[in-house]
GROMACS .gro file of C-alpha atoms in nm:
model
   81
    1UNK     CA    1  13.040  -8.324  -7.951
    2UNK     CA    2  13.213  -8.525  -8.227
    3UNK     CA    3  13.112  -8.823  -8.367
    4UNK     CA    4  13.324  -9.151  -8.400
    5UNK     CA    5  13.278  -9.508  -8.468
    6UNK     CA    6  13.073  -9.639  -8.247
    7UNK     CA    7  12.870  -9.300  -8.180
    8UNK     CA    8  12.500  -9.318  -8.137
    9UNK     CA    9  12.361  -9.043  -8.334
   10UNK     CA   10  11.986  -8.906  -8.415
   11UNK     CA   11  11.910  -8.827  -8.764
   12UNK     CA   12  11.770  -8.479  -8.820
   13UNK     CA   13  11.683  -8.514  -9.198
   14UNK     CA   14  11.517  -8.748  -9.450
   15UNK     CA   15  11.286  -9.032  -9.409
   16UNK     CA   16  11.500  -9.124  -9.109
   17UNK     CA   17  11.421  -8.815  -8.922
   18UNK     CA   18  11.428  -8.869  -8.545
   19UNK     CA   19  11.547  -9.234  -8.538
   20UNK     CA   20  11.855  -9.324  -8.374
   21UNK     CA   21  12.154  -9.499  -8.536
   22UNK     CA   22  12.514  -9.629  -8.480
   23UNK     CA   23  12.799  -9.494  -8.678
   24UNK     CA   24  12.988  -9.773  -8.823
   25UNK     CA   25  13.252  -9.568  -9.063
   26UNK     CA   26  13.326  -9.218  -9.138
   27UNK     CA   27  13.466  -9.111  -9.460
   28UNK     CA   28  13.543  -8.767  -9.561
   29UNK     CA   29  13.196  -8.566  -9.480
   30UNK     CA   30  12.973  -8.916  -9.441
   31UNK     CA   31  12.912  -9.136  -9.208
   32UNK     CA   32  12.761  -9.492  -9.229
   33UNK     CA   33  12.465  -9.552  -9.010
   34UNK     CA   34  12.304  -9.862  -8.898
   35UNK     CA   35  12.006  -9.957  -8.666
   36UNK     CA   36  11.992 -10.316  -8.694
   37UNK     CA   37  11.624 -10.323  -8.835
   38UNK     CA   38  11.583 -10.095  -9.128
   39UNK     CA   39  11.976 -10.072  -9.197
   40UNK     CA   40  12.138 -10.392  -9.074
   41UNK     CA   41  12.517 -10.441  -9.013
   42UNK     CA   42  12.549 -10.589  -9.374
   43UNK     CA   43  12.383 -10.284  -9.559
   44UNK     CA   44  12.495  -9.958  -9.359
   45UNK     CA   45  12.322  -9.650  -9.507
   46UNK     CA   46  12.580  -9.340  -9.597
   47UNK     CA   47  12.416  -9.008  -9.469
   48UNK     CA   48  12.610  -8.687  -9.473
   49UNK     CA   49  12.736  -8.592  -9.098
   50UNK     CA   50  12.557  -8.244  -9.111
   51UNK     CA   51  12.211  -8.457  -9.125
   52UNK     CA   52  12.308  -8.620  -8.776
   53UNK     CA   53  12.337  -8.545  -8.413
   54UNK     CA   54  12.523  -8.698  -8.165
   55UNK     CA   55  12.335  -8.815  -7.839
   56UNK     CA   56  12.675  -8.850  -7.625
   57UNK     CA   57  12.608  -9.206  -7.599
   58UNK     CA   58  12.864  -9.498  -7.748
   59UNK     CA   59  12.816  -9.866  -7.823
   60UNK     CA   60  13.090 -10.088  -7.853
   61UNK     CA   61  13.074 -10.237  -8.245
   62UNK     CA   62  13.281 -10.547  -8.263
   63UNK     CA   63  13.276 -10.855  -8.424
   64UNK     CA   64  13.047 -11.017  -8.161
   65UNK     CA   65  12.766 -10.774  -8.231
   66UNK     CA   66  12.449 -10.875  -8.407
   67UNK     CA   67  12.139 -10.669  -8.547
   68UNK     CA   68  11.929 -10.812  -8.278
   69UNK     CA   69  12.162 -10.714  -7.965
   70UNK     CA   70  12.207 -10.379  -8.188
   71UNK     CA   71  11.811 -10.325  -8.187
   72UNK     CA   72  11.806 -10.380  -7.816
   73UNK     CA   73  12.075 -10.128  -7.745
   74UNK     CA   74  11.921  -9.855  -7.943
   75UNK     CA   75  11.573  -9.945  -7.812
   76UNK     CA   76  11.694  -9.909  -7.430
   77UNK     CA   77  11.844  -9.589  -7.522
   78UNK     CA   78  11.533  -9.448  -7.695
   79UNK     CA   79  11.334  -9.544  -7.344
   80UNK     CA   80  11.593  -9.335  -7.145
   81UNK     CA   81  11.554  -9.008  -7.357
   0.00000   0.00000   0.00000
């Protein structure tokens, strides 16, 4: 599965291990991830693509999304797993 902007990924390394995030940007071998709580849209985290796994879900990242909406969407996805 390929990782793109809006992909929901699960961190598999580091202190974020096991948490769900959304990819906001990709540059070279890094992706920039947010979760709306510890990593807000204004301050994304740079993570090596090798350290995340795609879940197969997508979230539309547009100008209207807020940290609160993002947290709710990720919480709903986490309860489905």
